[in-house]
Amino acid sequence: MEYKSWMCPICGWLYEEEMGLPEEAIARGTRWVDVPADWTCPESGNPKKDFEMVQV
């Protein structure tokens, strides 16, 4: 299964499913759909709903 990346349109920060975000208790391999709905960008505070899928 292919992993995807999601980008914050405000600051360009990337959430990569393959890497997860262990410092925020999001394990490696966590799919975007499984990231909590109230999660926000660690750089800009932008909400998850505003992120855009990108091809990396």
mmCIF file of the N, C-alpha and C atoms, coordinates in Angstrom:
data_MODEL
# 
_entry.id   MODEL 
# 
loop_
_atom_site.group_PDB 
_atom_site.id 
_atom_site.type_symbol 
_atom_site.label_atom_id 
_atom_site.label_alt_id 
_atom_site.label_comp_id 
_atom_site.label_asym_id 
_atom_site.label_entity_id 
_atom_site.label_seq_id 
_atom_site.pdbx_PDB_ins_code 
_atom_site.Cartn_x 
_atom_site.Cartn_y 
_atom_site.Cartn_z 
_atom_site.occupancy 
_atom_site.B_iso_or_equiv 
_atom_site.pdbx_formal_charge 
_atom_site.auth_seq_id 
_atom_site.auth_comp_id 
_atom_site.auth_asym_id 
_atom_site.auth_atom_id 
_atom_site.pdbx_PDB_model_num 
ATOM 1   N N  . MET A 1 1  ? 0.850  -1.192 0.000  1.00 0.00 ? 1  MET A N  1 
ATOM 2   C CA . MET A 1 1  ? 0.000  0.000  0.000  1.00 0.00 ? 1  MET A CA 1 
ATOM 3   C C  . MET A 1 1  ? 0.886  1.244  0.000  1.00 0.00 ? 1  MET A C  1 
ATOM 4   N N  . GLU A 1 2  ? 0.524  2.179  -0.826 1.00 0.00 ? 2  GLU A N  1 
ATOM 5   C CA . GLU A 1 2  ? 1.309  3.390  -0.983 1.00 0.00 ? 2  GLU A CA 1 
ATOM 6   C C  . GLU A 1 2  ? 0.953  4.420  0.094  1.00 0.00 ? 2  GLU A C  1 
ATOM 7   N N  . TYR A 1 3  ? 1.991  5.042  0.646  1.00 0.00 ? 3  TYR A N  1 
ATOM 8   C CA . TYR A 1 3  ? 1.779  6.112  1.623  1.00 0.00 ? 3  TYR A CA 1 
ATOM 9   C C  . TYR A 1 3  ? 1.613  7.436  0.897  1.00 0.00 ? 3  TYR A C  1 
ATOM 10  N N  . LYS A 1 4  ? 0.890  8.340  1.519  1.00 0.00 ? 4  LYS A N  1 
ATOM 11  C CA . LYS A 1 4  ? 0.661  9.660  0.941  1.00 0.00 ? 4  LYS A CA 1 
ATOM 12  C C  . LYS A 1 4  ? 1.223  10.739 1.865  1.00 0.00 ? 4  LYS A C  1 
ATOM 13  N N  . SER A 1 5  ? 1.343  11.946 1.321  1.00 0.00 ? 5  SER A N  1 
ATOM 14  C CA . SER A 1 5  ? 1.789  13.101 2.099  1.00 0.00 ? 5  SER A CA 1 
ATOM 15  C C  . SER A 1 5  ? 0.727  14.182 2.007  1.00 0.00 ? 5  SER A C  1 
ATOM 16  N N  . TRP A 1 6  ? 0.602  14.942 3.081  1.00 0.00 ? 6  TRP A N  1 
ATOM 17  C CA . TRP A 1 6  ? -0.401 16.002 3.166  1.00 0.00 ? 6  TRP A CA 1 
ATOM 18  C C  . TRP A 1 6  ? 0.303  17.285 3.577  1.00 0.00 ? 6  TRP A C  1 
ATOM 19  N N  . MET A 1 7  ? 0.023  18.381 2.860  1.00 0.00 ? 7  MET A N  1 
ATOM 20  C CA . MET A 1 7  ? 0.739  19.633 3.081  1.00 0.00 ? 7  MET A CA 1 
ATOM 21  C C  . MET A 1 7  ? -0.162 20.717 3.651  1.00 0.00 ? 7  MET A C  1 
ATOM 22  N N  . CYS A 1 8  ? 0.393  21.463 4.591  1.00 0.00 ? 8  CYS A N  1 
ATOM 23  C CA . CYS A 1 8  ? -0.295 22.642 5.126  1.00 0.00 ? 8  CYS A CA 1 
ATOM 24  C C  . CYS A 1 8  ? -0.197 23.750 4.084  1.00 0.00 ? 8  CYS A C  1 
ATOM 25  N N  . PRO A 1 9  ? -1.331 24.290 3.630  1.00 0.00 ? 9  PRO A N  1 
ATOM 26  C CA . PRO A 1 9  ? -1.285 25.338 2.602  1.00 0.00 ? 9  PRO A CA 1 
ATOM 27  C C  . PRO A 1 9  ? -0.781 26.680 3.120  1.00 0.00 ? 9  PRO A C  1 
ATOM 28  N N  . ILE A 1 10 ? -0.697 26.827 4.426  1.00 0.00 ? 10 ILE A N  1 
ATOM 29  C CA . ILE A 1 10 ? -0.225 28.086 4.988  1.00 0.00 ? 10 ILE A CA 1 
ATOM 30  C C  . ILE A 1 10 ? 1.303  28.134 5.051  1.00 0.00 ? 10 ILE A C  1 
ATOM 31  N N  . CYS A 1 11 ? 1.903  27.058 5.598  1.00 0.00 ? 11 CYS A N  1 
ATOM 32  C CA . CYS A 1 11 ? 3.352  27.101 5.818  1.00 0.00 ? 11 CYS A CA 1 
ATOM 33  C C  . CYS A 1 11 ? 4.144  26.068 5.027  1.00 0.00 ? 11 CYS A C  1 
ATOM 34  N N  . GLY A 1 12 ? 3.462  25.112 4.386  1.00 0.00 ? 12 GLY A N  1 
ATOM 35  C CA . GLY A 1 12 ? 4.157  24.113 3.598  1.00 0.00 ? 12 GLY A CA 1 
ATOM 36  C C  . GLY A 1 12 ? 4.655  22.908 4.382  1.00 0.00 ? 12 GLY A C  1 
ATOM 37  N N  . TRP A 1 13 ? 4.321  22.833 5.676  1.00 0.00 ? 13 TRP A N  1 
ATOM 38  C CA . TRP A 1 13 ? 4.741  21.693 6.494  1.00 0.00 ? 13 TRP A CA 1 
ATOM 39  C C  . TRP A 1 13 ? 4.077  20.428 5.959  1.00 0.00 ? 13 TRP A C  1 
ATOM 40  N N  . LEU A 1 14 ? 4.821  19.309 5.936  1.00 0.00 ? 14 LEU A N  1 
ATOM 41  C CA . LEU A 1 14 ? 4.293  18.054 5.398  1.00 0.00 ? 14 LEU A CA 1 
ATOM 42  C C  . LEU A 1 14 ? 4.044  17.025 6.486  1.00 0.00 ? 14 LEU A C  1 
ATOM 43  N N  . TYR A 1 15 ? 2.877  16.395 6.415  1.00 0.00 ? 15 TYR A N  1 
ATOM 44  C CA . TYR A 1 15 ? 2.623  15.187 7.207  1.00 0.00 ? 15 TYR A CA 1 
ATOM 45  C C  . TYR A 1 15 ? 2.807  14.034 6.244  1.00 0.00 ? 15 TYR A C  1 
ATOM 46  N N  . GLU A 1 16 ? 3.745  13.149 6.545  1.00 0.00 ? 16 GLU A N  1 
ATOM 47  C CA . GLU A 1 16 ? 4.009  11.982 5.719  1.00 0.00 ? 16 GLU A CA 1 
ATOM 48  C C  . GLU A 1 16 ? 3.521  10.748 6.460  1.00 0.00 ? 16 GLU A C  1 
ATOM 49  N N  . GLU A 1 17 ? 2.560  10.046 5.860  1.00 0.00 ? 17 GLU A N  1 
ATOM 50  C CA . GLU A 1 17 ? 1.977  8.875  6.516  1.00 0.00 ? 17 GLU A CA 1 
ATOM 51  C C  . GLU A 1 17 ? 3.047  7.859  6.912  1.00 0.00 ? 17 GLU A C  1 
ATOM 52  N N  . GLU A 1 18 ? 4.020  7.655  6.060  1.00 0.00 ? 18 GLU A N  1 
ATOM 53  C CA . GLU A 1 18 ? 5.073  6.676  6.332  1.00 0.00 ? 18 GLU A CA 1 
ATOM 54  C C  . GLU A 1 18 ? 5.855  7.024  7.600  1.00 0.00 ? 18 GLU A C  1 
ATOM 55  N N  . MET A 1 19 ? 6.074  8.318  7.833  1.00 0.00 ? 19 MET A N  1 
ATOM 56  C CA . MET A 1 19 ? 6.870  8.763  8.977  1.00 0.00 ? 19 MET A CA 1 
ATOM 57  C C  . MET A 1 19 ? 6.028  8.957  10.235 1.00 0.00 ? 19 MET A C  1 
ATOM 58  N N  . GLY A 1 20 ? 4.744  9.283  10.065 1.00 0.00 ? 20 GLY A N  1 
ATOM 59  C CA . GLY A 1 20 ? 3.908  9.595  11.219 1.00 0.00 ? 20 GLY A CA 1 
ATOM 60  C C  . GLY A 1 20 ? 4.417  10.850 11.908 1.00 0.00 ? 20 GLY A C  1 
ATOM 61  N N  . LEU A 1 21 ? 4.095  10.973 13.179 1.00 0.00 ? 21 LEU A N  1 
ATOM 62  C CA . LEU A 1 21 ? 4.545  12.116 13.972 1.00 0.00 ? 21 LEU A CA 1 
ATOM 63  C C  . LEU A 1 21 ? 4.695  11.630 15.415 1.00 0.00 ? 21 LEU A C  1 
ATOM 64  N N  . PRO A 1 22 ? 5.736  10.799 15.648 1.00 0.00 ? 22 PRO A N  1 
ATOM 65  C CA . PRO A 1 22 ? 5.897  10.165 16.970 1.00 0.00 ? 22 PRO A CA 1 
ATOM 66  C C  . PRO A 1 22 ? 5.917  11.149 18.140 1.00 0.00 ? 22 PRO A C  1 
ATOM 67  N N  . GLU A 1 23 ? 6.446  12.343 17.925 1.00 0.00 ? 23 GLU A N  1 
ATOM 68  C CA . GLU A 1 23 ? 6.492  13.331 19.018 1.00 0.00 ? 23 GLU A CA 1 
ATOM 69  C C  . GLU A 1 23 ? 5.105  13.803 19.438 1.00 0.00 ? 23 GLU A C  1 
ATOM 70  N N  . GLU A 1 24 ? 4.092  13.521 18.611 1.00 0.00 ? 24 GLU A N  1 
ATOM 71  C CA . GLU A 1 24 ? 2.710  13.850 18.956 1.00 0.00 ? 24 GLU A CA 1 
ATOM 72  C C  . GLU A 1 24 ? 1.867  12.575 19.096 1.00 0.00 ? 24 GLU A C  1 
ATOM 73  N N  . ALA A 1 25 ? 2.536  11.460 19.347 1.00 0.00 ? 25 ALA A N  1 
ATOM 74  C CA . ALA A 1 25 ? 1.897  10.151 19.572 1.00 0.00 ? 25 ALA A CA 1 
ATOM 75  C C  . ALA A 1 25 ? 1.116  9.654  18.349 1.00 0.00 ? 25 ALA A C  1 
ATOM 76  N N  . ILE A 1 26 ? 1.586  10.016 17.150 1.00 0.00 ? 26 ILE A N  1 
ATOM 77  C CA . ILE A 1 26 ? 1.013  9.496  15.915 1.00 0.00 ? 26 ILE A CA 1 
ATOM 78  C C  . ILE A 1 26 ? 2.069  8.570  15.319 1.00 0.00 ? 26 ILE A C  1 
ATOM 79  N N  . ALA A 1 27 ? 1.798  7.268  15.380 1.00 0.00 ? 27 ALA A N  1 
ATOM 80  C CA . ALA A 1 27 ? 2.781  6.253  15.000 1.00 0.00 ? 27 ALA A CA 1 
ATOM 81  C C  . ALA A 1 27 ? 3.125  6.287  13.517 1.00 0.00 ? 27 ALA A C  1 
ATOM 82  N N  . ARG A 1 28 ? 4.328  5.813  13.201 1.00 0.00 ? 28 ARG A N  1 
ATOM 83  C CA . ARG A 1 28 ? 4.727  5.642  11.801 1.00 0.00 ? 28 ARG A CA 1 
ATOM 84  C C  . ARG A 1 28 ? 3.673  4.801  11.088 1.00 0.00 ? 28 ARG A C  1 
ATOM 85  N N  . GLY A 1 29 ? 3.356  5.167  9.850  1.00 0.00 ? 29 GLY A N  1 
ATOM 86  C CA . GLY A 1 29 ? 2.383  4.411  9.073  1.00 0.00 ? 29 GLY A CA 1 
ATOM 87  C C  . GLY A 1 29 ? 0.938  4.795  9.329  1.00 0.00 ? 29 GLY A C  1 
ATOM 88  N N  . THR A 1 30 ? 0.703  5.795  10.184 1.00 0.00 ? 30 THR A N  1 
ATOM 89  C CA . THR A 1 30 ? -0.675 6.226  10.458 1.00 0.00 ? 30 THR A CA 1 
ATOM 90  C C  . THR A 1 30 ? -1.232 6.972  9.254  1.00 0.00 ? 30 THR A C  1 
ATOM 91  N N  . ARG A 1 31 ? -2.316 6.442  8.715  1.00 0.00 ? 31 ARG A N  1 
ATOM 92  C CA . ARG A 1 31 ? -2.970 7.063  7.567  1.00 0.00 ? 31 ARG A CA 1 
ATOM 93  C C  . ARG A 1 31 ? -3.602 8.390  7.976  1.00 0.00 ? 31 ARG A C  1 
ATOM 94  N N  . TRP A 1 32 ? -3.698 9.282  6.994  1.00 0.00 ? 32 TRP A N  1 
ATOM 95  C CA . TRP A 1 32 ? -4.251 10.617 7.249  1.00 0.00 ? 32 TRP A CA 1 
ATOM 96  C C  . TRP A 1 32 ? -5.646 10.531 7.840  1.00 0.00 ? 32 TRP A C  1 
ATOM 97  N N  . VAL A 1 33 ? -6.450 9.606  7.347  1.00 0.00 ? 33 VAL A N  1 
ATOM 98  C CA . VAL A 1 33 ? -7.823 9.452  7.833  1.00 0.00 ? 33 VAL A CA 1 
ATOM 99  C C  . VAL A 1 33 ? -7.841 9.089  9.323  1.00 0.00 ? 33 VAL A C  1 
ATOM 100 N N  . ASP A 1 34 ? -6.763 8.488  9.824  1.00 0.00 ? 34 ASP A N  1 
ATOM 101 C CA . ASP A 1 34 ? -6.694 8.069  11.223 1.00 0.00 ? 34 ASP A CA 1 
ATOM 102 C C  . ASP A 1 34 ? -6.067 9.114  12.150 1.00 0.00 ? 34 ASP A C  1 
ATOM 103 N N  . VAL A 1 35 ? -5.581 10.218 11.578 1.00 0.00 ? 35 VAL A N  1 
ATOM 104 C CA . VAL A 1 35 ? -5.074 11.330 12.403 1.00 0.00 ? 35 VAL A CA 1 
ATOM 105 C C  . VAL A 1 35 ? -6.309 12.002 13.009 1.00 0.00 ? 35 VAL A C  1 
ATOM 106 N N  . PRO A 1 36 ? -6.283 12.318 14.309 1.00 0.00 ? 36 PRO A N  1 
ATOM 107 C CA . PRO A 1 36 ? -7.468 12.920 14.946 1.00 0.00 ? 36 PRO A CA 1 
ATOM 108 C C  . PRO A 1 36 ? -7.971 14.166 14.207 1.00 0.00 ? 36 PRO A C  1 
ATOM 109 N N  . ALA A 1 37 ? -9.285 14.301 14.129 1.00 0.00 ? 37 ALA A N  1 
ATOM 110 C CA . ALA A 1 37 ? -9.910 15.415 13.406 1.00 0.00 ? 37 ALA A CA 1 
ATOM 111 C C  . ALA A 1 37 ? -9.550 16.771 13.992 1.00 0.00 ? 37 ALA A C  1 
ATOM 112 N N  . ASP A 1 38 ? -9.234 16.807 15.289 1.00 0.00 ? 38 ASP A N  1 
ATOM 113 C CA . ASP A 1 38 ? -8.909 18.090 15.925 1.00 0.00 ? 38 ASP A CA 1 
ATOM 114 C C  . ASP A 1 38 ? -7.411 18.401 15.902 1.00 0.00 ? 38 ASP A C  1 
ATOM 115 N N  . TRP A 1 39 ? -6.623 17.584 15.207 1.00 0.00 ? 39 TRP A N  1 
ATOM 116 C CA . TRP A 1 39 ? -5.185 17.801 15.090 1.00 0.00 ? 39 TRP A CA 1 
ATOM 117 C C  . TRP A 1 39 ? -4.932 19.063 14.283 1.00 0.00 ? 39 TRP A C  1 
ATOM 118 N N  . THR A 1 40 ? -3.873 19.789 14.622 1.00 0.00 ? 40 THR A N  1 
ATOM 119 C CA . THR A 1 40 ? -3.508 20.996 13.880 1.00 0.00 ? 40 THR A CA 1 
ATOM 120 C C  . THR A 1 40 ? -2.028 20.958 13.507 1.00 0.00 ? 40 THR A C  1 
ATOM 121 N N  . CYS A 1 41 ? -1.665 21.711 12.498 1.00 0.00 ? 41 CYS A N  1 
ATOM 122 C CA . CYS A 1 41 ? -0.286 21.798 12.027 1.00 0.00 ? 41 CYS A CA 1 
ATOM 123 C C  . CYS A 1 41 ? 0.618  22.245 13.177 1.00 0.00 ? 41 CYS A C  1 
ATOM 124 N N  . PRO A 1 42 ? 1.734  21.526 13.407 1.00 0.00 ? 42 PRO A N  1 
ATOM 125 C CA . PRO A 1 42 ? 2.637  21.914 14.491 1.00 0.00 ? 42 PRO A CA 1 
ATOM 126 C C  . PRO A 1 42 ? 3.371  23.221 14.231 1.00 0.00 ? 42 PRO A C  1 
ATOM 127 N N  . GLU A 1 43 ? 3.392  23.684 12.994 1.00 0.00 ? 43 GLU A N  1 
ATOM 128 C CA . GLU A 1 43 ? 4.079  24.935 12.666 1.00 0.00 ? 43 GLU A CA 1 
ATOM 129 C C  . GLU A 1 43 ? 3.137  26.143 12.662 1.00 0.00 ? 43 GLU A C  1 
ATOM 130 N N  . SER A 1 44 ? 1.974  26.001 11.999 1.00 0.00 ? 44 SER A N  1 
ATOM 131 C CA . SER A 1 44 ? 1.096  27.164 11.817 1.00 0.00 ? 44 SER A CA 1 
ATOM 132 C C  . SER A 1 44 ? -0.193 27.107 12.630 1.00 0.00 ? 44 SER A C  1 
ATOM 133 N N  . GLY A 1 45 ? -0.538 25.916 13.154 1.00 0.00 ? 45 GLY A N  1 
ATOM 134 C CA . GLY A 1 45 ? -1.795 25.775 13.875 1.00 0.00 ? 45 GLY A CA 1 
ATOM 135 C C  . GLY A 1 45 ? -2.987 25.592 12.950 1.00 0.00 ? 45 GLY A C  1 
ATOM 136 N N  . ASN A 1 46 ? -2.731 25.473 11.647 1.00 0.00 ? 46 ASN A N  1 
ATOM 137 C CA . ASN A 1 46 ? -3.796 25.287 10.666 1.00 0.00 ? 46 ASN A CA 1 
ATOM 138 C C  . ASN A 1 46 ? -4.500 23.946 10.935 1.00 0.00 ? 46 ASN A C  1 
ATOM 139 N N  . PRO A 1 47 ? -5.826 23.885 10.833 1.00 0.00 ? 47 PRO A N  1 
ATOM 140 C CA . PRO A 1 47 ? -6.540 22.629 11.113 1.00 0.00 ? 47 PRO A CA 1 
ATOM 141 C C  . PRO A 1 47 ? -6.328 21.568 10.040 1.00 0.00 ? 47 PRO A C  1 
ATOM 142 N N  . LYS A 1 48 ? -6.439 20.309 10.457 1.00 0.00 ? 48 LYS A N  1 
ATOM 143 C CA . LYS A 1 48 ? -6.278 19.161 9.559  1.00 0.00 ? 48 LYS A CA 1 
ATOM 144 C C  . LYS A 1 48 ? -7.152 19.275 8.320  1.00 0.00 ? 48 LYS A C  1 
ATOM 145 N N  . LYS A 1 49 ? -8.372 19.750 8.463  1.00 0.00 ? 49 LYS A N  1 
ATOM 146 C CA . LYS A 1 49 ? -9.322 19.797 7.345  1.00 0.00 ? 49 LYS A CA 1 
ATOM 147 C C  . LYS A 1 49 ? -8.831 20.660 6.191  1.00 0.00 ? 49 LYS A C  1 
ATOM 148 N N  . ASP A 1 50 ? -7.886 21.561 6.456  1.00 0.00 ? 50 ASP A N  1 
ATOM 149 C CA . ASP A 1 50 ? -7.380 22.455 5.410  1.00 0.00 ? 50 ASP A CA 1 
ATOM 150 C C  . ASP A 1 50 ? -6.170 21.913 4.653  1.00 0.00 ? 50 ASP A C  1 
ATOM 151 N N  . PHE A 1 51 ? -5.595 20.795 5.125  1.00 0.00 ? 51 PHE A N  1 
ATOM 152 C CA . PHE A 1 51 ? -4.421 20.225 4.472  1.00 0.00 ? 51 PHE A CA 1 
ATOM 153 C C  . PHE A 1 51 ? -4.792 19.681 3.095  1.00 0.00 ? 51 PHE A C  1 
ATOM 154 N N  . GLU A 1 52 ? -3.799 19.624 2.214  1.00 0.00 ? 52 GLU A N  1 
ATOM 155 C CA . GLU A 1 52 ? -4.004 19.139 0.856  1.00 0.00 ? 52 GLU A CA 1 
ATOM 156 C C  . GLU A 1 52 ? -3.061 17.975 0.580  1.00 0.00 ? 52 GLU A C  1 
ATOM 157 N N  . MET A 1 53 ? -3.567 16.933 -0.083 1.00 0.00 ? 53 MET A N  1 
ATOM 158 C CA . MET A 1 53 ? -2.706 15.818 -0.453 1.00 0.00 ? 53 MET A CA 1 
ATOM 159 C C  . MET A 1 53 ? -1.761 16.262 -1.558 1.00 0.00 ? 53 MET A C  1 
ATOM 160 N N  . VAL A 1 54 ? -0.499 15.839 -1.446 1.00 0.00 ? 54 VAL A N  1 
ATOM 161 C CA . VAL A 1 54 ? 0.500  16.197 -2.455 1.00 0.00 ? 54 VAL A CA 1 
ATOM 162 C C  . VAL A 1 54 ? 1.244  14.951 -2.914 1.00 0.00 ? 54 VAL A C  1 
ATOM 163 N N  . GLN A 1 55 ? 1.739  14.994 -4.116 1.00 0.00 ? 55 GLN A N  1 
ATOM 164 C CA . GLN A 1 55 ? 2.613  13.943 -4.639 1.00 0.00 ? 55 GLN A CA 1 
ATOM 165 C C  . GLN A 1 55 ? 4.040  14.378 -4.353 1.00 0.00 ? 55 GLN A C  1 
ATOM 166 N N  . VAL A 1 56 ? 4.773  13.527 -3.652 1.00 0.00 ? 56 VAL A N  1 
ATOM 167 C CA . VAL A 1 56 ? 6.161  13.880 -3.306 1.00 0.00 ? 56 VAL A CA 1 
ATOM 168 C C  . VAL A 1 56 ? 7.106  13.007 -4.088 1.00 0.00 ? 56 VAL A C  1 
# 
